[in-house]
Coordinates of C-alpha atoms in Angstrom, one line a residue:
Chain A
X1 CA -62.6 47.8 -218.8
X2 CA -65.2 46.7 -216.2
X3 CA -68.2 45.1 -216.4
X4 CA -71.3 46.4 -215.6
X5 CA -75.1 45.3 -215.7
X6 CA -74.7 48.1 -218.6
X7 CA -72.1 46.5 -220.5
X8 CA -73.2 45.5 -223.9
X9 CA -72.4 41.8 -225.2
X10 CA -70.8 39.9 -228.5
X11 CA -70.5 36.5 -228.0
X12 CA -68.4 34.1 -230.1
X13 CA -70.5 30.6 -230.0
X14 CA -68.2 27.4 -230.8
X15 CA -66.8 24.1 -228.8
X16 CA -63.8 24.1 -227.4
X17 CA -63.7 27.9 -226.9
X18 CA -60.5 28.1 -224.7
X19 CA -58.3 28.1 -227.2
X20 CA -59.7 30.8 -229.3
X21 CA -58.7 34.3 -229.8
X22 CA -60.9 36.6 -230.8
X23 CA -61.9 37.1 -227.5
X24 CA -58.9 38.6 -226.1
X25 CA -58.2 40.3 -229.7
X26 CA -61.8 42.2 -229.4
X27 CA -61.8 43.5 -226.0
X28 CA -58.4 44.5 -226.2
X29 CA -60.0 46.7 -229.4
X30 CA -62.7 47.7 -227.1
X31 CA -60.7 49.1 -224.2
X32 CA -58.6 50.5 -226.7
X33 CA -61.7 52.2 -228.2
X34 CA -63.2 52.9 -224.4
X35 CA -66.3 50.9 -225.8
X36 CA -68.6 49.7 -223.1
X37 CA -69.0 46.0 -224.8
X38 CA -67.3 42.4 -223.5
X39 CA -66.7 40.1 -225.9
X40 CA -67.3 36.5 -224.3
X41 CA -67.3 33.1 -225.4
X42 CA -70.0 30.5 -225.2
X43 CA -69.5 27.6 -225.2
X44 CA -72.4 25.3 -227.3
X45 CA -71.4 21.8 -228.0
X46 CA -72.3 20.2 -232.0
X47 CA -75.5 18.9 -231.9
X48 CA -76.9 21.9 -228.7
X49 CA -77.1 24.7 -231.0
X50 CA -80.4 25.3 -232.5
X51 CA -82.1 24.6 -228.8
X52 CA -80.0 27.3 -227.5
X53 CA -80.9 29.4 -230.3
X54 CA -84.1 31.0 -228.4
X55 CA -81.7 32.4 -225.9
X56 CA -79.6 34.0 -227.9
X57 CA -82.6 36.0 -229.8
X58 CA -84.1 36.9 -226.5
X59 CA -81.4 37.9 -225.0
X60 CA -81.2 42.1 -225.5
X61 CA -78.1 43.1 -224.7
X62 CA -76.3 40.5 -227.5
X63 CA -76.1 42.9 -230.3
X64 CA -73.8 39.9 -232.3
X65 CA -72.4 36.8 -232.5
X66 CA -69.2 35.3 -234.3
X67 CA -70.1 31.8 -235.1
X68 CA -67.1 29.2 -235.2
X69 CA -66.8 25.0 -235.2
X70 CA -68.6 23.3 -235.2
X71 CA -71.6 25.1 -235.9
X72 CA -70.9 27.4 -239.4
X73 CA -73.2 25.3 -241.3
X74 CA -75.9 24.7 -238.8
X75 CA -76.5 27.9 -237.4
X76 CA -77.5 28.9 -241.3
X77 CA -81.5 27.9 -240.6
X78 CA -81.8 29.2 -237.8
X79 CA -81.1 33.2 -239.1
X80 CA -83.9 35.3 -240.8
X81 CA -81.4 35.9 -243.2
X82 CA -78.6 35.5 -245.0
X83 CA -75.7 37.6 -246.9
X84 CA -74.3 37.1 -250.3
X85 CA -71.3 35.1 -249.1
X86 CA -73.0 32.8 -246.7
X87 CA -75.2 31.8 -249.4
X88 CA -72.3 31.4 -251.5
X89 CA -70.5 28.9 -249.3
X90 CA -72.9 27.5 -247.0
X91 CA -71.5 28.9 -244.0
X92 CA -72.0 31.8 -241.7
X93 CA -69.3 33.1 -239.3
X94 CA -70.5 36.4 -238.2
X95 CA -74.5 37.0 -236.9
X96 CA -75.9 41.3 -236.4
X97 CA -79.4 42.1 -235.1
X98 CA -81.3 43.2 -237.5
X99 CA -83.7 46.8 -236.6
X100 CA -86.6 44.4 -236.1
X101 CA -84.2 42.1 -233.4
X102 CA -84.3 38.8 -235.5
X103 CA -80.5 37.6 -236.8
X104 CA -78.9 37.8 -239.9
X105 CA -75.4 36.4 -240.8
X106 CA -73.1 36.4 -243.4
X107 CA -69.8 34.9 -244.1
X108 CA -66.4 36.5 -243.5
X109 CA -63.4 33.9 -243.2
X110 CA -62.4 34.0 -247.0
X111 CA -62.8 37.9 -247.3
X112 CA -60.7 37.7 -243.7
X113 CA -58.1 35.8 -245.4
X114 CA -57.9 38.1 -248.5
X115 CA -58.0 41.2 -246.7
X116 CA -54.8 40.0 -244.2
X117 CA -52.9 39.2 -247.6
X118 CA -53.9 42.4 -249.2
X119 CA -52.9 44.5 -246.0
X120 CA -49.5 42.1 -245.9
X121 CA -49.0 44.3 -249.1
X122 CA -49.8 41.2 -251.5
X123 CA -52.7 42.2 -253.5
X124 CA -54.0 39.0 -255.5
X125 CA -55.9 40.8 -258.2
X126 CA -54.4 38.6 -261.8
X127 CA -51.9 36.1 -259.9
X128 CA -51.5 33.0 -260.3
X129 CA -52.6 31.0 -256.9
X130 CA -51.9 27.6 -255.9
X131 CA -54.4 26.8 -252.9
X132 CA -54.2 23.2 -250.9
X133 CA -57.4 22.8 -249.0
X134 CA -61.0 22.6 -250.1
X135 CA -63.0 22.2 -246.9
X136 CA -64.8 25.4 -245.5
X137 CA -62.0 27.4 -244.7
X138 CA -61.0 26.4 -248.2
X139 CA -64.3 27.1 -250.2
X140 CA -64.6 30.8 -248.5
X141 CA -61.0 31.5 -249.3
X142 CA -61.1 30.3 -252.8
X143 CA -64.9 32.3 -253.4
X144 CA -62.6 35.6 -251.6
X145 CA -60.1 34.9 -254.4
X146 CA -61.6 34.5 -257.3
X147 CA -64.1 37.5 -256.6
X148 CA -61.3 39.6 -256.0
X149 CA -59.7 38.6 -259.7
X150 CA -56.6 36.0 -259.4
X151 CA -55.9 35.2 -262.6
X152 CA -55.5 31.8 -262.2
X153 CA -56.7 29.6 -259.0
X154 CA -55.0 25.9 -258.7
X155 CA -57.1 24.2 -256.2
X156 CA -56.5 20.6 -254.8
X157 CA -57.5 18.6 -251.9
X158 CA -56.7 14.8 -250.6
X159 CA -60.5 14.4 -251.2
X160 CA -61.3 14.2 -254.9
X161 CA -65.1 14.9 -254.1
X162 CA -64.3 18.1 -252.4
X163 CA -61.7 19.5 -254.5
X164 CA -64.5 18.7 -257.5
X165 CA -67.5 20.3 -255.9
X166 CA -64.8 23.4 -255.1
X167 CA -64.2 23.6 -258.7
X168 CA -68.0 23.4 -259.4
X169 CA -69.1 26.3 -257.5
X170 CA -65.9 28.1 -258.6
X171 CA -66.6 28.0 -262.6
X172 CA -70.5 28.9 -261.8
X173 CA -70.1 31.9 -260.0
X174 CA -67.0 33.1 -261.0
X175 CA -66.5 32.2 -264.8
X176 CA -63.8 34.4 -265.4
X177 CA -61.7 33.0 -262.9
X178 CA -59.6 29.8 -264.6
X179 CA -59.9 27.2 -262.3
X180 CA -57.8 24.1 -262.6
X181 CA -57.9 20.7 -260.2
X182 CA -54.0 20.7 -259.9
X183 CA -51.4 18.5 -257.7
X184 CA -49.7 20.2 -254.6
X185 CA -46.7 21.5 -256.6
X186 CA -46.3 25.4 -256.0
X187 CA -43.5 25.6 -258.9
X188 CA -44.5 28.4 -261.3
X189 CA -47.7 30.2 -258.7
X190 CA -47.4 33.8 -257.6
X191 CA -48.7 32.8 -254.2
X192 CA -49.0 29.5 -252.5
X193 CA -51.9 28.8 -249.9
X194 CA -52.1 26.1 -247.1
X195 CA -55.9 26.1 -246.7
X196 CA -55.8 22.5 -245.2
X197 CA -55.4 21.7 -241.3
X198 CA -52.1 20.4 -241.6
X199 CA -49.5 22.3 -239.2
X200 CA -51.9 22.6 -236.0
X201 CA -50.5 19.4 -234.7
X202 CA -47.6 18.9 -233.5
X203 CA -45.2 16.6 -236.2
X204 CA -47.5 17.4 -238.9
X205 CA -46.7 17.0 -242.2
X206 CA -46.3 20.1 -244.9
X207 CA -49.4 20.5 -247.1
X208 CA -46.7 21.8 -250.2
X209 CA -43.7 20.3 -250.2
X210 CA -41.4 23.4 -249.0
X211 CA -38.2 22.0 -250.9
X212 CA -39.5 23.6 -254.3
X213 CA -40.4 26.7 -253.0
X214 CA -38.4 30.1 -253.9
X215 CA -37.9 33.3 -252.3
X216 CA -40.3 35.3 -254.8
X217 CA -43.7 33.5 -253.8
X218 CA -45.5 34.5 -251.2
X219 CA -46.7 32.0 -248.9
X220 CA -49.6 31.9 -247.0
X221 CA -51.1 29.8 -243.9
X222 CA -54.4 29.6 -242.3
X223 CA -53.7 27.9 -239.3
X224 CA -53.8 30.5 -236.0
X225 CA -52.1 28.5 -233.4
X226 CA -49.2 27.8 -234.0
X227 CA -48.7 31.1 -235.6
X228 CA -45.4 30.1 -237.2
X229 CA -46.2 26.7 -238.8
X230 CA -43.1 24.1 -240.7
X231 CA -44.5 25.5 -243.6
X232 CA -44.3 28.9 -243.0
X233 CA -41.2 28.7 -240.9
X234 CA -39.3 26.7 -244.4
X235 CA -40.6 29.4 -246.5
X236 CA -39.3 32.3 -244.5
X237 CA -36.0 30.1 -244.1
X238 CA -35.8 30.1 -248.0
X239 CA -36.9 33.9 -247.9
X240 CA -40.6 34.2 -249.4
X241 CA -42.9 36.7 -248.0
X242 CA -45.3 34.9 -246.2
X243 CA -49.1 35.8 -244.2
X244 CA -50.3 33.4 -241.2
X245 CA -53.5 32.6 -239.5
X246 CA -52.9 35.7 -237.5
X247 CA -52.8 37.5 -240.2
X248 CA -56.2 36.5 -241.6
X249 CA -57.8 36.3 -238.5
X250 CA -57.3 40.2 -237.8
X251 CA -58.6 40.3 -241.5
X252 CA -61.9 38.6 -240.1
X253 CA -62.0 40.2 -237.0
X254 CA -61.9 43.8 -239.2
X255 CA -64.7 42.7 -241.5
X256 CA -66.4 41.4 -238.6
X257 CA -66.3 44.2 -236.4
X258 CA -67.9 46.0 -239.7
X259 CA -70.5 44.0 -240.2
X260 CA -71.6 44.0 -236.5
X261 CA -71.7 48.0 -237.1
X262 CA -68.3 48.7 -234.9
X263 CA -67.2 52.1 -236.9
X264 CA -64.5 53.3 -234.5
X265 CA -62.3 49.3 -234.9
X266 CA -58.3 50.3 -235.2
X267 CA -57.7 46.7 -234.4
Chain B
X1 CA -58.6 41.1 -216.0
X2 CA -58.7 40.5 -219.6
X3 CA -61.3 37.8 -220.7
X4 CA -60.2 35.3 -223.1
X5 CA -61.6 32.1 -224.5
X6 CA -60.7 30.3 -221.4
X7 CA -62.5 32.9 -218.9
X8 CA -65.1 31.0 -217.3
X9 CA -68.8 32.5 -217.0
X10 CA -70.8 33.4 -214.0
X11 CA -74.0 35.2 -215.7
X12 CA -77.2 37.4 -213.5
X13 CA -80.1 37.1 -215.5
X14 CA -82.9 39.6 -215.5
X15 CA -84.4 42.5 -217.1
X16 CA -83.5 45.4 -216.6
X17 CA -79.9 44.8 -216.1
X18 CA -78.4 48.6 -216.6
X19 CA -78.8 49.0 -213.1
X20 CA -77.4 45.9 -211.2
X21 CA -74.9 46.4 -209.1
X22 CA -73.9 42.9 -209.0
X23 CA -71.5 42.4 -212.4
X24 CA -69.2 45.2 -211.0
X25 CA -69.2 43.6 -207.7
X26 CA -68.2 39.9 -208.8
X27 CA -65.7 41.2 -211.2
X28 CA -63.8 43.3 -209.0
X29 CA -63.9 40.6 -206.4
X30 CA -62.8 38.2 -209.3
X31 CA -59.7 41.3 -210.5
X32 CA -58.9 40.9 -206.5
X33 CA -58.2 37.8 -206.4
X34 CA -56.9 36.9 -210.1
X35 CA -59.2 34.8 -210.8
X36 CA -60.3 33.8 -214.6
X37 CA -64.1 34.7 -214.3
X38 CA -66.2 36.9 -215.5
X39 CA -69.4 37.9 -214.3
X40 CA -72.0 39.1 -217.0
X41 CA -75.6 39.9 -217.5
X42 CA -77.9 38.4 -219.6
X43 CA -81.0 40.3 -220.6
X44 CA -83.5 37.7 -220.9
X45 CA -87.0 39.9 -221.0
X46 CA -90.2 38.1 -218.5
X47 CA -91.6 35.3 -220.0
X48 CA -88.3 34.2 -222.5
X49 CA -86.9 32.5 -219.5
X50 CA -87.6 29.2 -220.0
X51 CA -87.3 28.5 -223.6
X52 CA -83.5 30.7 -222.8
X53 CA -82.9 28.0 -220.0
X54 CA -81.8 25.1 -222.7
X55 CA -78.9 27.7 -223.7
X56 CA -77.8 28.1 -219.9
X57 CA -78.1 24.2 -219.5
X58 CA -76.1 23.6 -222.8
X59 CA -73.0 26.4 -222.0
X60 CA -70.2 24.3 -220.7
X61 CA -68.7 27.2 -220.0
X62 CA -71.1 28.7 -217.7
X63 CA -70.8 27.5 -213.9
X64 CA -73.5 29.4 -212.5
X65 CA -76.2 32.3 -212.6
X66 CA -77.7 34.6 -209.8
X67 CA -81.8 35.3 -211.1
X68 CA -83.5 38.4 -210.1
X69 CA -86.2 39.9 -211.5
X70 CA -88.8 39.1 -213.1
X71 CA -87.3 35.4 -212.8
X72 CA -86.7 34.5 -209.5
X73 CA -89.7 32.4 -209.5
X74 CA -90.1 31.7 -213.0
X75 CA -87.0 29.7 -212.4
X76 CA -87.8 27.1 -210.2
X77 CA -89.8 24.8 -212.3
X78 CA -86.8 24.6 -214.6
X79 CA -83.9 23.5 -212.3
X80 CA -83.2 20.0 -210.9
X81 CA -83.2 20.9 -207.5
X82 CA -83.6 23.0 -204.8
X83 CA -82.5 24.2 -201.3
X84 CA -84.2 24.1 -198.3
X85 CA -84.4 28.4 -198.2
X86 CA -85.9 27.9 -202.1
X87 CA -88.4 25.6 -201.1
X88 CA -89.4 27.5 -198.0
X89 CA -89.9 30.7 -199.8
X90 CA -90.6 29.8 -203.4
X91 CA -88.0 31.5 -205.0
X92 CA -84.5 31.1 -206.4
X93 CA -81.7 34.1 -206.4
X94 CA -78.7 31.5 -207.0
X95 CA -78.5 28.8 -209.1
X96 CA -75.0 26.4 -209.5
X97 CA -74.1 23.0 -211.4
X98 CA -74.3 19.9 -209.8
X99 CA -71.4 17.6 -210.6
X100 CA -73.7 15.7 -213.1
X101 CA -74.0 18.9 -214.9
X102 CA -77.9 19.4 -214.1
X103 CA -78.6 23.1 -212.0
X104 CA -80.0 23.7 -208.8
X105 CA -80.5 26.2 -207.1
X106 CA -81.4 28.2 -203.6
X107 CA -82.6 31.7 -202.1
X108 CA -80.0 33.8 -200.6
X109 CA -81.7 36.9 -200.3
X110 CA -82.9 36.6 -196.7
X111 CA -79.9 35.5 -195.4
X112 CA -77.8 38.6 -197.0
X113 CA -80.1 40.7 -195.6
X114 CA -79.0 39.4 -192.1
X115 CA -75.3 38.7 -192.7
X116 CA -75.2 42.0 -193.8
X117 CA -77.4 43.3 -190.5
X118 CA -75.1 41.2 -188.4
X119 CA -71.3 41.8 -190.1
X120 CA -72.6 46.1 -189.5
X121 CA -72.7 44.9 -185.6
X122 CA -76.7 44.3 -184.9
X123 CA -77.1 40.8 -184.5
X124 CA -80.4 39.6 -184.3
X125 CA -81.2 36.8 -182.2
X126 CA -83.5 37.8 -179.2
X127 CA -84.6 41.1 -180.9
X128 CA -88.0 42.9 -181.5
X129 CA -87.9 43.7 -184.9
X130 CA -90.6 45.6 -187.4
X131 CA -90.6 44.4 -190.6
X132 CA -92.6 46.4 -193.3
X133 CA -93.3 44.7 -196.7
X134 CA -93.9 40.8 -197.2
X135 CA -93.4 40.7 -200.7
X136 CA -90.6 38.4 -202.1
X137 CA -88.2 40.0 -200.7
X138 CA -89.8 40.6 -197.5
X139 CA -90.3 36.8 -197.4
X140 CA -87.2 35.9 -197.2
X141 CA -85.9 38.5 -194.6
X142 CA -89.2 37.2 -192.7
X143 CA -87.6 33.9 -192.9
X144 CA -83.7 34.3 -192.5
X145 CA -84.9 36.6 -189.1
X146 CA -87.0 34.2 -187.7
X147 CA -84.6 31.4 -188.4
X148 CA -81.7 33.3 -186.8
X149 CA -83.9 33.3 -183.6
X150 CA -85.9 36.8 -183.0
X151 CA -88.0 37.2 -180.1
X152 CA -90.4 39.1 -181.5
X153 CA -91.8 39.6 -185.2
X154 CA -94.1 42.3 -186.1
X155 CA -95.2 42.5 -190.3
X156 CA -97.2 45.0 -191.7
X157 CA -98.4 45.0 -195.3
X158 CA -100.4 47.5 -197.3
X159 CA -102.1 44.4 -198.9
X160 CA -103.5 42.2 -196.3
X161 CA -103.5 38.9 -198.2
X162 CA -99.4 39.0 -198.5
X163 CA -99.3 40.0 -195.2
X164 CA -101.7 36.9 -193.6
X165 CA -99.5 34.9 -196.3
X166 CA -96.5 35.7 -194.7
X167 CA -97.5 35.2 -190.7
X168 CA -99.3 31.9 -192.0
X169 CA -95.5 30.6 -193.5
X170 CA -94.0 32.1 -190.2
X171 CA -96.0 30.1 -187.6
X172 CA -95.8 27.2 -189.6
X173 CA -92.3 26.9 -190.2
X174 CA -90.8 29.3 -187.1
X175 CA -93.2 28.0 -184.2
X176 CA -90.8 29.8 -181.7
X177 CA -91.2 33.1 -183.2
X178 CA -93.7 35.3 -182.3
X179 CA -95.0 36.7 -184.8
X180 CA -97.6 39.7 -185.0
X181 CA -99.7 41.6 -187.7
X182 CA -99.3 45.0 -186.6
X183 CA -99.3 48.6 -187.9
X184 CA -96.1 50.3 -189.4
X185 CA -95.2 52.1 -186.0
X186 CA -91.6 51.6 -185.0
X187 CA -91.7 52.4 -181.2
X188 CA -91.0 50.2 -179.0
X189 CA -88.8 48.0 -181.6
X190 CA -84.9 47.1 -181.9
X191 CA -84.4 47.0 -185.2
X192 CA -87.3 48.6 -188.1
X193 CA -86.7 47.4 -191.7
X194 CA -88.4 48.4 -194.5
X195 CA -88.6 45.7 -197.0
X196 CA -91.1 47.7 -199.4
X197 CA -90.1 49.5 -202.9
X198 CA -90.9 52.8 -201.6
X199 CA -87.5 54.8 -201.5
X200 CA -86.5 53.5 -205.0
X201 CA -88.0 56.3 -206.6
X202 CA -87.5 60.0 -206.1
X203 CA -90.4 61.3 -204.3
X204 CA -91.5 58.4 -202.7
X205 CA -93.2 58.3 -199.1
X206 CA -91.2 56.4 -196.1
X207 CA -92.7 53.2 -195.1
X208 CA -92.3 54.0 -191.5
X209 CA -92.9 57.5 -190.2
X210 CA -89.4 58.6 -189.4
X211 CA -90.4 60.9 -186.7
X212 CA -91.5 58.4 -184.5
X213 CA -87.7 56.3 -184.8
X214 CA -85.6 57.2 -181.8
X215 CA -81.7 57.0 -181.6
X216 CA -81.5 53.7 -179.9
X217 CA -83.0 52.2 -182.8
X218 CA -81.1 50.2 -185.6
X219 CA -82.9 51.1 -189.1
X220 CA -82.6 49.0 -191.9
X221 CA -83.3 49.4 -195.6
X222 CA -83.4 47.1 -198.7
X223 CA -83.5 49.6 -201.2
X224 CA -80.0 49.6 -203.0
X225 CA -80.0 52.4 -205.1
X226 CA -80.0 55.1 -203.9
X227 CA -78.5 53.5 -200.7
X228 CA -79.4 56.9 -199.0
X229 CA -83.0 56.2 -199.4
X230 CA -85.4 58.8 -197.3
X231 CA -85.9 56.9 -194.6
X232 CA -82.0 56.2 -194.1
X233 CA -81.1 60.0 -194.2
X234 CA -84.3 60.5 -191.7
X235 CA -82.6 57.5 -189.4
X236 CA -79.1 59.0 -189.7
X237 CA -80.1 62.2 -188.9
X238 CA -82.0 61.1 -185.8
X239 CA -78.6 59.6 -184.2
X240 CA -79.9 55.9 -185.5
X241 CA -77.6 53.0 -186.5
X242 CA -78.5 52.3 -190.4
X243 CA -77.9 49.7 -192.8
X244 CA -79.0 49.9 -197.0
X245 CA -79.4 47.9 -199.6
X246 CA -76.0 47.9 -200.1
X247 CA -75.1 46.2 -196.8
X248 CA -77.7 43.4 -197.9
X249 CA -76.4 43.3 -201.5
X250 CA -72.8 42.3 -200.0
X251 CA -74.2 40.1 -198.3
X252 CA -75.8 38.4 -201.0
X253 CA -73.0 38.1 -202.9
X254 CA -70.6 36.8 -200.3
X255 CA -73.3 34.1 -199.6
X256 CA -73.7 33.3 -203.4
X257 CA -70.2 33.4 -203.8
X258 CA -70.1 30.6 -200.7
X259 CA -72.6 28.7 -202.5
X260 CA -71.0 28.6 -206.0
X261 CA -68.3 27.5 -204.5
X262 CA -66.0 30.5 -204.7
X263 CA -64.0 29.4 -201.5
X264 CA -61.4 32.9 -201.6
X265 CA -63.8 35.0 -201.9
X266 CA -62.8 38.5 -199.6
X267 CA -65.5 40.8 -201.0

């Protein structure tokens, strides 16, 4: 694909923005589509954002943005509005013109997450789910969870105040789930989720210890890069099924691509 | 060239950008060269520019912008510093990061005009030349010709006041040139330029009555699209060496590319 003065833009905002992919992974779904749009990468450092902001709204060919760190949670005053899920957790990761050109945003990682593990063939509607990790990444995936019915959500974190206020928001608005503040032991859970940073550095340590696993839970990573984290590469040595941060972030690229109105994405 | 989340940014600012010719340019030149740039537009509508520029200032991604219209004086207040051309003709076309991060900027316009001019085999220096139109753009060719070292200047202007304007910056700043107020009548001259709008619209009236050209003459258009503008055709047809708003466009870039530091450029 070239680009034209006519091209149309989406812009993913964040700091650093080399390493990202969702670049790459869109306009390689663009020229796959023929679509006239580049998807670029801008690169705002924390603390820059909101007196950027009146750029972004006058500019008229940016028909969207994907938000990532750090700005998820202070991009949310800035919007006209905001969707269900962004509400929900406090974070916005995917921003559409509205008819009347002000921005709206809603939230898409945890739905991103669910929707890779559903299409990996592992639907999570009344398992039992062990997830280690309650930052954001953590509170959107455990929202995407319990909305879509587990029927029992372990949550734990290394921060007793996060893992608390997880569980808080859980048991308000989603009752039925049964929420318990467990330790990192994955013995007994259908699936098993690293929702924690651990595995992006190199000589990390695991999040779950990997020696207890067995080759009938499904494990699941949200780290992108590495794709293949010690985690995930011990549970496919033991032979579990197992989803990675690619995985989920082609789920969030999917649900992004619908929200921002793209109706022709086979990405 | 695929752009990824390390693709660095060179962005045109203006509105309209459909038709700009320069995004194309730059990114084949960039394809040619395998170079990790991409060149985009950013549709920032008249009077949005400056509380846009904090964005521009804040993307660390973004290494420099090219400003046309409506913004090419807009711009000045809001940029560090400028060049000498800039300063001479108050306005900005090219605008590049200083190493303390802070833009500045200078006027290239002019100077395409008549690298273009020259690199088609017509140099300048010691020519009578007709130059109709002392707008901005006509500024700046005023300038780059003068500077370049023409004998013999000769503006005409349908409004008097941009044309006194113009002969008043001349004399000033080009004390060797002569310079003369005269009527849109091409014989007698080198080279005739037209450095007024009329040709961008279908229908449109020559500047400079084509019948009077004759084949000796080197004709000379701004007008990039069409690049075939009246006039030219008239020119061509009469046996006259031309040159269009294309020539200058390359020219442009190649200077702006010099100026932002592009050192392999070969467009």
């Amino acid at each position: 694909m070239t680009i034209t003065g006519a091209t149309r833009l989406l812009a993913i905002i964040g700091d650093p923005v080399a390493p990202l992919r969702s670049p790459a992974f869109f306009n390689a779904a663009f020229a796959r589509m023929g679509r006239d749009t580049a998807f670029v990468a801008f690169q705002i450092p924390a603390g820059a954002l909101e007196r950027s902001w009146p750029a972004f709204e006058a500019m008229k060919n940016l028909d969207g943005i994907v938000i990532t760190m750090p700005h998820k949670e202070a991009v949310m005053p800035l919007l006209a509005d905001l969707g269900p899920t962004a509400r929900l957790t406090h974070s916005v990761n995917t921003i559409r013109r509205r008819p009347d050109g002000a921005f709206e945003g809603d939230m898409f990682d945890g739905e991103g997450f669910r929707d890779g593990l559903e299409r990996a063939g592992h639907p999570v509607r009344g398992k039992r789910i062990l997830q280690v990790g309650c930052g954001a990444a953590g509170t959107a995936i455990a929202c995407a969870l319990a909305r879509a019915g587990v029927a029992d959500l372990t949550i734990h974190d290394s921060a007793a105040a996060r893992q608390a206020a997880l569980a808080a928001l859980l048991r308000t608005h989603f009752p039925r789930t049964h929420v318990v503040l467990g330790p990192p032991d994955p013995r007994g859970f259908d699936i098993v989720v690293n929702a924690t940073p651990l595995g992006l550095q190199p000589g990390d340590p695991t999040s779950i210890d990997p020696t207890l696993l067995v080759s009938s839970q499904v494990v699941a990573d949200v780290i992108p890069n590495p794709e293949v984290t010690p985690l995930i590469a011990a549970a496919r040595a033991i032979g579990c099924a197992t989803t990675t941060g690619r995985d989920m972030h082609e789920g969030q690229a999917r649900l992004a691509a619908a929200y921002l109105g793209i109706e022709d994405w086979n990405g």
